[in-house]
């Protein structure tokens, strides 16, 4: 059974930084990509950033230049460094791992940015 454990969320003032981590445990045959999504109250879940096994990355336009995604393949861990946070970044952030057989989701970690 695959489990994703997220950490690093919290309350921060606008302009501050947070680093999210997501560690995947269990048997995963292979991983195509790992990513972070977020869902703000009353809004749909949206992709924030993703990184492939080869290291290619993509970002939502709203976070480009402020957020950086990285992964440690040996540890099956993905990170999201969030800088220059804005109140509109407030959301529950979810980790997602995509493998050839299935996709797995974390339980979510809340990020609140105060103005």
CSV table of C-alpha atoms in Angstrom, one decimal:
chain,number,residue,atom,x,y,z
A,1,UNK,CA,0.0,0.0,0.0
A,2,UNK,CA,1.3,3.4,-1.0
A,3,UNK,CA,1.2,6.3,1.5
A,4,UNK,CA,2.1,9.9,0.9
A,5,UNK,CA,3.0,11.9,4.0
A,6,UNK,CA,3.0,15.7,3.6
A,7,UNK,CA,4.5,18.2,5.9
A,8,UNK,CA,5.5,21.9,6.0
A,9,UNK,CA,2.2,23.7,5.8
A,10,UNK,CA,1.3,26.5,8.2
A,11,UNK,CA,0.5,30.2,8.7
A,12,UNK,CA,2.8,32.8,7.2
A,13,UNK,CA,2.7,36.4,6.5
A,14,UNK,CA,2.6,37.7,3.0
A,15,UNK,CA,6.1,37.8,1.5
A,16,UNK,CA,7.2,34.9,3.6
A,17,UNK,CA,8.3,31.4,2.7
A,18,UNK,CA,7.4,27.8,3.4
A,19,UNK,CA,8.8,24.5,2.2
A,20,UNK,CA,6.4,21.6,1.7
A,21,UNK,CA,7.6,18.0,1.7
A,22,UNK,CA,6.0,14.8,0.6
A,23,UNK,CA,7.4,11.4,1.2
A,24,UNK,CA,6.0,8.3,-0.6
A,25,UNK,CA,6.3,5.0,1.1
A,26,UNK,CA,5.2,1.5,0.1
A,27,UNK,CA,5.7,-0.4,-3.1
A,28,UNK,CA,5.7,1.8,-6.2
A,29,UNK,CA,6.9,0.1,-9.3
A,30,UNK,CA,8.0,3.3,-10.9
A,31,UNK,CA,7.1,7.0,-10.8
A,32,UNK,CA,6.4,9.0,-13.8
A,33,UNK,CA,6.0,12.3,-12.1
A,34,UNK,CA,5.4,13.9,-8.7
A,35,UNK,CA,3.5,17.1,-8.2
A,36,UNK,CA,1.7,19.5,-6.0
A,37,UNK,CA,-1.9,20.7,-6.4
A,38,UNK,CA,-3.9,23.1,-4.3
A,39,UNK,CA,-7.5,23.8,-3.6
A,40,UNK,CA,-8.7,27.0,-2.2
A,41,UNK,CA,-12.2,27.4,-0.6
A,42,UNK,CA,-14.9,27.4,-3.2
A,43,UNK,CA,-12.4,26.7,-6.1
A,44,UNK,CA,-11.4,23.6,-8.0
A,45,UNK,CA,-8.2,21.8,-7.4
A,46,UNK,CA,-5.4,23.1,-9.6
A,47,UNK,CA,-1.9,22.0,-10.5
A,48,UNK,CA,0.8,24.1,-8.8
A,49,UNK,CA,3.9,22.4,-10.0
A,50,UNK,CA,5.1,19.0,-11.2
A,51,UNK,CA,8.4,17.3,-11.9
A,52,UNK,CA,9.0,14.2,-14.0
A,53,UNK,CA,11.5,11.4,-13.2
A,54,UNK,CA,13.8,13.0,-15.7
A,55,UNK,CA,13.7,16.3,-13.9
A,56,UNK,CA,11.5,18.3,-16.2
A,57,UNK,CA,9.3,20.7,-14.4
A,58,UNK,CA,6.2,22.7,-15.1
A,59,UNK,CA,4.5,25.4,-13.1
A,60,UNK,CA,1.2,27.2,-12.9
A,61,UNK,CA,1.6,30.7,-14.3
A,62,UNK,CA,0.6,32.2,-10.9
A,63,UNK,CA,3.6,30.7,-9.1
A,64,UNK,CA,6.3,30.9,-11.7
A,65,UNK,CA,9.4,32.7,-10.3
A,66,UNK,CA,8.2,32.2,-6.8
A,67,UNK,CA,7.8,28.5,-6.3
A,68,UNK,CA,10.4,25.8,-7.0
A,69,UNK,CA,9.7,22.1,-7.1
A,70,UNK,CA,12.4,19.4,-6.6
A,71,UNK,CA,12.5,15.7,-6.0
A,72,UNK,CA,14.8,13.2,-4.4
A,73,UNK,CA,14.3,10.0,-6.4
A,74,UNK,CA,16.2,7.9,-4.0
A,75,UNK,CA,13.9,8.9,-1.2
A,76,UNK,CA,10.7,9.1,-3.3
A,77,UNK,CA,10.3,12.6,-1.9
A,78,UNK,CA,9.1,15.8,-3.5
A,79,UNK,CA,9.5,19.3,-2.2
A,80,UNK,CA,7.9,22.6,-2.9
A,81,UNK,CA,9.8,25.7,-1.9
A,82,UNK,CA,7.4,28.6,-1.8
A,83,UNK,CA,8.8,32.1,-1.6
A,84,UNK,CA,7.2,35.6,-1.8
A,85,UNK,CA,3.9,34.1,-0.7
A,86,UNK,CA,0.7,36.0,-1.3
A,87,UNK,CA,-2.7,35.8,0.4
A,88,UNK,CA,-4.1,34.2,-2.8
A,89,UNK,CA,-1.7,31.2,-2.3
A,90,UNK,CA,-3.9,30.3,0.7
A,91,UNK,CA,-5.2,26.7,0.1
A,92,UNK,CA,-4.9,23.1,1.0
A,93,UNK,CA,-1.9,21.7,-0.9
A,94,UNK,CA,-1.9,18.1,-2.0
A,95,UNK,CA,0.9,15.9,-3.1
A,96,UNK,CA,0.3,13.6,-6.1
A,97,UNK,CA,2.4,10.8,-7.4
A,98,UNK,CA,1.7,9.4,-10.8
A,99,UNK,CA,2.8,5.9,-11.7
A,100,UNK,CA,2.0,3.7,-14.7
A,101,UNK,CA,-0.5,1.8,-12.7
A,102,UNK,CA,-2.2,4.4,-10.6
A,103,UNK,CA,-2.1,7.9,-9.1
A,104,UNK,CA,-1.7,8.5,-5.4
A,105,UNK,CA,-2.7,11.5,-3.3
A,106,UNK,CA,-1.6,12.8,0.1
A,107,UNK,CA,-4.0,13.9,2.7
A,108,UNK,CA,-3.3,17.6,2.2
A,109,UNK,CA,-1.5,20.3,4.2
A,110,UNK,CA,-3.0,23.7,4.8
A,111,UNK,CA,-1.1,26.8,3.8
A,112,UNK,CA,-2.5,30.1,5.1
A,113,UNK,CA,-1.0,33.4,4.0
A,114,UNK,CA,-2.0,36.5,6.0
A,115,UNK,CA,-2.0,40.0,4.5
